[in-house]
Amino acid sequence: MAFDVENIQVKREGTLVSIEIKVPKDAIREKEEEVLRLLGQELKIPGFRPGKAPKHLLLRRYGEENFWEEVRENLIQDWLNRTLKELDLHPLTTPKVKTLEFVKGEALSFQAEFEILPEFTIPEDLKISVEEPPPAEVREEEVEGVLNDLRREAATLVPKDTAAEEGDIVHIKRGEHIWEGQATASKPIGKQLLGVKAGTRVVLSD
């Protein structure tokens, strides 16, 4: 049936929305018939084909209270969804529903409460300023260090017979273990590798 907003009352307090919905009597009758049709197809009543059993037998088999509870729940779900869509409301929380009145086949009214996003307006003349950070200072030695690292990564190691010089890679054997060090004056152990020749026994200290 057609949706009638006159049956709806909306109250807002900040982000809390409360809706009271009064379902028209015609909508209740339509839902009652719809649920009966579904029960008639699902329930097997001896002596009757699906959909042909009378109402009183269907209610006896399914339970009258169960039937009206299903009618009520279906109506609440349908009318709440239609109301939210019609009023363009988007709950952030699951609506808390409370039945205010329910007379079987005659009347149904209920209340739903939920939270929504707060409303705010951005001024048309709003100006946003962003401070540009100062350019980063890069020292020449830092650039050279990075370039040297890249050169070392791309370099091919070639054995040499002369003494180890700054930046040379030295393979050191201790027992069965071999580890790799770099001859460099910038590190304590690396400094001790400067001038070392292949095959030389050295004593390293931290």
PDB file of C-alpha atoms in Angstrom, residues 11-136:
ATOM      1  CA  LYS A  11      12.004  13.881  17.102  1.00  0.00           C
ATOM      2  CA  ARG A  12      15.685  14.819  17.083  1.00  0.00           C
ATOM      3  CA  GLU A  13      17.932  15.685  20.012  1.00  0.00           C
ATOM      4  CA  GLY A  14      21.453  16.165  18.704  1.00  0.00           C
ATOM      5  CA  THR A  15      22.428  12.890  17.089  1.00  0.00           C
ATOM      6  CA  LEU A  16      19.602  10.913  18.749  1.00  0.00           C
ATOM      7  CA  VAL A  17      16.556  10.313  16.557  1.00  0.00           C
ATOM      8  CA  SER A  18      13.233   8.982  17.839  1.00  0.00           C
ATOM      9  CA  ILE A  19      10.533   7.885  15.385  1.00  0.00           C
ATOM     10  CA  GLU A  20       6.955   6.964  16.237  1.00  0.00           C
ATOM     11  CA  ILE A  21       5.096   5.096  13.511  1.00  0.00           C
ATOM     12  CA  LYS A  22       1.405   4.284  13.405  1.00  0.00           C
ATOM     13  CA  VAL A  23       0.716   1.507  10.903  1.00  0.00           C
ATOM     14  CA  PRO A  24      -2.594   1.949   9.025  1.00  0.00           C
ATOM     15  CA  LYS A  25      -5.278  -0.670   9.578  1.00  0.00           C
ATOM     16  CA  ASP A  26      -5.320  -1.583   5.875  1.00  0.00           C
ATOM     17  CA  ALA A  27      -1.589  -2.364   6.023  1.00  0.00           C
ATOM     18  CA  ILE A  28      -2.173  -4.662   8.999  1.00  0.00           C
ATOM     19  CA  ARG A  29      -4.888  -6.572   7.102  1.00  0.00           C
ATOM     20  CA  GLU A  30      -2.638  -6.892   4.041  1.00  0.00           C
ATOM     21  CA  LYS A  31       0.231  -8.261   6.124  1.00  0.00           C
ATOM     22  CA  GLU A  32      -2.151 -10.663   7.883  1.00  0.00           C
ATOM     23  CA  GLU A  33      -3.245 -12.091   4.513  1.00  0.00           C
ATOM     24  CA  GLU A  34       0.348 -12.260   3.286  1.00  0.00           C
ATOM     25  CA  VAL A  35       1.525 -14.276   6.309  1.00  0.00           C
ATOM     26  CA  LEU A  36      -1.510 -16.579   5.976  1.00  0.00           C
ATOM     27  CA  ARG A  37      -0.663 -17.269   2.329  1.00  0.00           C
ATOM     28  CA  LEU A  38       2.897 -18.163   3.253  1.00  0.00           C
ATOM     29  CA  LEU A  39       1.741 -20.450   6.056  1.00  0.00           C
ATOM     30  CA  GLY A  40      -0.740 -22.097   3.700  1.00  0.00           C
ATOM     31  CA  GLN A  41       2.117 -22.983   1.348  1.00  0.00           C
ATOM     32  CA  GLU A  42       4.490 -24.164   4.090  1.00  0.00           C
ATOM     33  CA  LEU A  43       2.180 -26.085   6.455  1.00  0.00           C
ATOM     34  CA  LYS A  44       0.782 -29.477   5.475  1.00  0.00           C
ATOM     35  CA  ILE A  45      -2.817 -29.897   6.613  1.00  0.00           C
ATOM     36  CA  PRO A  46      -4.282 -33.404   6.014  1.00  0.00           C
ATOM     37  CA  GLY A  47      -7.116 -33.331   3.473  1.00  0.00           C
ATOM     38  CA  PHE A  48      -6.150 -29.965   1.967  1.00  0.00           C
ATOM     39  CA  ARG A  49      -3.890 -29.014  -0.896  1.00  0.00           C
ATOM     40  CA  PRO A  50      -1.162 -26.393  -0.228  1.00  0.00           C
ATOM     41  CA  GLY A  51      -2.747 -22.958   0.079  1.00  0.00           C
ATOM     42  CA  LYS A  52      -6.300 -24.307   0.429  1.00  0.00           C
ATOM     43  CA  ALA A  53      -6.536 -24.967   4.178  1.00  0.00           C
ATOM     44  CA  PRO A  54      -8.890 -22.617   6.098  1.00  0.00           C
ATOM     45  CA  LYS A  55      -7.503 -19.970   8.427  1.00  0.00           C
ATOM     46  CA  HIS A  56      -8.633 -21.579  11.688  1.00  0.00           C
ATOM     47  CA  LEU A  57      -6.786 -24.832  10.868  1.00  0.00           C
ATOM     48  CA  LEU A  58      -3.625 -22.958   9.926  1.00  0.00           C
ATOM     49  CA  LEU A  59      -3.717 -20.990  13.175  1.00  0.00           C
ATOM     50  CA  ARG A  60      -4.352 -24.163  15.161  1.00  0.00           C
ATOM     51  CA  ARG A  61      -1.326 -25.862  13.582  1.00  0.00           C
ATOM     52  CA  TYR A  62       1.028 -22.851  13.696  1.00  0.00           C
ATOM     53  CA  GLY A  63      -0.254 -21.301  16.921  1.00  0.00           C
ATOM     54  CA  GLU A  64      -2.350 -18.134  16.974  1.00  0.00           C
ATOM     55  CA  GLU A  65       0.102 -16.212  19.166  1.00  0.00           C
ATOM     56  CA  ASN A  66       2.996 -17.189  16.888  1.00  0.00           C
ATOM     57  CA  PHE A  67       0.992 -16.017  13.879  1.00  0.00           C
ATOM     58  CA  TRP A  68       0.258 -12.558  15.282  1.00  0.00           C
ATOM     59  CA  GLU A  69       3.817 -12.176  16.540  1.00  0.00           C
ATOM     60  CA  GLU A  70       5.077 -12.814  13.015  1.00  0.00           C
ATOM     61  CA  VAL A  71       2.590 -10.299  11.604  1.00  0.00           C
ATOM     62  CA  ARG A  72       3.730  -7.689  14.136  1.00  0.00           C
ATOM     63  CA  GLU A  73       7.453  -8.247  13.530  1.00  0.00           C
ATOM     64  CA  ASN A  74       7.033  -8.157   9.741  1.00  0.00           C
ATOM     65  CA  LEU A  75       5.057  -4.912   9.911  1.00  0.00           C
ATOM     66  CA  ILE A  76       7.624  -3.236  12.172  1.00  0.00           C
ATOM     67  CA  GLN A  77      10.513  -4.249   9.916  1.00  0.00           C
ATOM     68  CA  ASP A  78       8.728  -3.180   6.730  1.00  0.00           C
ATOM     69  CA  TRP A  79       7.543   0.178   8.012  1.00  0.00           C
ATOM     70  CA  LEU A  80      10.806   1.041   9.741  1.00  0.00           C
ATOM     71  CA  ASN A  81      12.801   0.350   6.565  1.00  0.00           C
ATOM     72  CA  ARG A  82      10.358   2.350   4.428  1.00  0.00           C
ATOM     73  CA  THR A  83      10.454   5.259   6.885  1.00  0.00           C
ATOM     74  CA  LEU A  84      14.256   5.383   6.970  1.00  0.00           C
ATOM     75  CA  LYS A  85      14.373   5.352   3.182  1.00  0.00           C
ATOM     76  CA  GLU A  86      11.630   7.967   2.788  1.00  0.00           C
ATOM     77  CA  LEU A  87      13.226  10.361   5.302  1.00  0.00           C
ATOM     78  CA  ASP A  88      16.780   9.618   4.104  1.00  0.00           C
ATOM     79  CA  LEU A  89      17.955   8.595   7.570  1.00  0.00           C
ATOM     80  CA  HIS A  90      21.039   6.440   8.051  1.00  0.00           C
ATOM     81  CA  PRO A  91      21.326   4.945  11.559  1.00  0.00           C
ATOM     82  CA  LEU A  92      24.810   4.531  12.997  1.00  0.00           C
ATOM     83  CA  THR A  93      23.442   2.140  15.609  1.00  0.00           C
ATOM     84  CA  THR A  94      20.880  -0.655  15.450  1.00  0.00           C
ATOM     85  CA  PRO A  95      17.460   0.927  16.111  1.00  0.00           C
ATOM     86  CA  LYS A  96      15.949   0.115  19.510  1.00  0.00           C
ATOM     87  CA  VAL A  97      12.308  -0.763  18.833  1.00  0.00           C
ATOM     88  CA  LYS A  98       9.485  -0.615  21.369  1.00  0.00           C
ATOM     89  CA  THR A  99       5.887  -1.554  20.605  1.00  0.00           C
ATOM     90  CA  LEU A 100       3.526   1.138  21.872  1.00  0.00           C
ATOM     91  CA  GLU A 101       0.225  -0.506  20.905  1.00  0.00           C
ATOM     92  CA  PHE A 102      -0.806  -3.704  19.147  1.00  0.00           C
ATOM     93  CA  VAL A 103      -4.397  -4.834  18.684  1.00  0.00           C
ATOM     94  CA  LYS A 104      -4.600  -7.983  16.577  1.00  0.00           C
ATOM     95  CA  GLY A 105      -5.812  -7.108  13.109  1.00  0.00           C
ATOM     96  CA  GLU A 106      -6.718  -3.562  14.141  1.00  0.00           C
ATOM     97  CA  ALA A 107      -3.853  -1.335  15.324  1.00  0.00           C
ATOM     98  CA  LEU A 108      -0.085  -1.184  15.600  1.00  0.00           C
ATOM     99  CA  SER A 109       2.160   1.676  16.667  1.00  0.00           C
ATOM    100  CA  PHE A 110       5.810   1.485  17.648  1.00  0.00           C
ATOM    101  CA  GLN A 111       8.825   3.629  18.470  1.00  0.00           C
ATOM    102  CA  ALA A 112      12.395   3.321  17.160  1.00  0.00           C
ATOM    103  CA  GLU A 113      15.448   5.160  18.530  1.00  0.00           C
ATOM    104  CA  PHE A 114      18.920   5.317  16.998  1.00  0.00           C
ATOM    105  CA  GLU A 115      21.998   7.519  16.547  1.00  0.00           C
ATOM    106  CA  ILE A 116      22.920   9.369  13.342  1.00  0.00           C
ATOM    107  CA  LEU A 117      25.888  11.446  12.215  1.00  0.00           C
ATOM    108  CA  PRO A 118      25.888  15.043  13.503  1.00  0.00           C
ATOM    109  CA  GLU A 119      24.870  17.717  11.017  1.00  0.00           C
ATOM    110  CA  PHE A 120      27.326  20.500  10.229  1.00  0.00           C
ATOM    111  CA  THR A 121      27.692  23.181   7.579  1.00  0.00           C
ATOM    112  CA  ILE A 122      30.953  24.344   6.018  1.00  0.00           C
ATOM    113  CA  PRO A 123      30.967  28.130   5.425  1.00  0.00           C
ATOM    114  CA  GLU A 124      31.309  29.102   1.778  1.00  0.00           C
ATOM    115  CA  ASP A 125      34.027  31.656   2.593  1.00  0.00           C
ATOM    116  CA  LEU A 126      36.054  29.208   4.678  1.00  0.00           C
ATOM    117  CA  LYS A 127      39.770  29.524   3.946  1.00  0.00           C
ATOM    118  CA  ILE A 128      42.257  26.845   4.821  1.00  0.00           C
ATOM    119  CA  SER A 129      45.947  27.685   4.986  1.00  0.00           C
ATOM    120  CA  VAL A 130      48.689  25.101   4.989  1.00  0.00           C
ATOM    121  CA  GLU A 131      52.227  25.947   6.002  1.00  0.00           C
ATOM    122  CA  GLU A 132      54.795  24.619   3.582  1.00  0.00           C
ATOM    123  CA  PRO A 133      57.599  22.869   5.452  1.00  0.00           C
ATOM    124  CA  PRO A 134      61.109  24.248   4.918  1.00  0.00           C
ATOM    125  CA  PRO A 135      63.204  22.382   2.347  1.00  0.00           C
ATOM    126  CA  ALA A 136      65.269  19.611   3.843  1.00  0.00           C
TER     127      ALA A 136
END
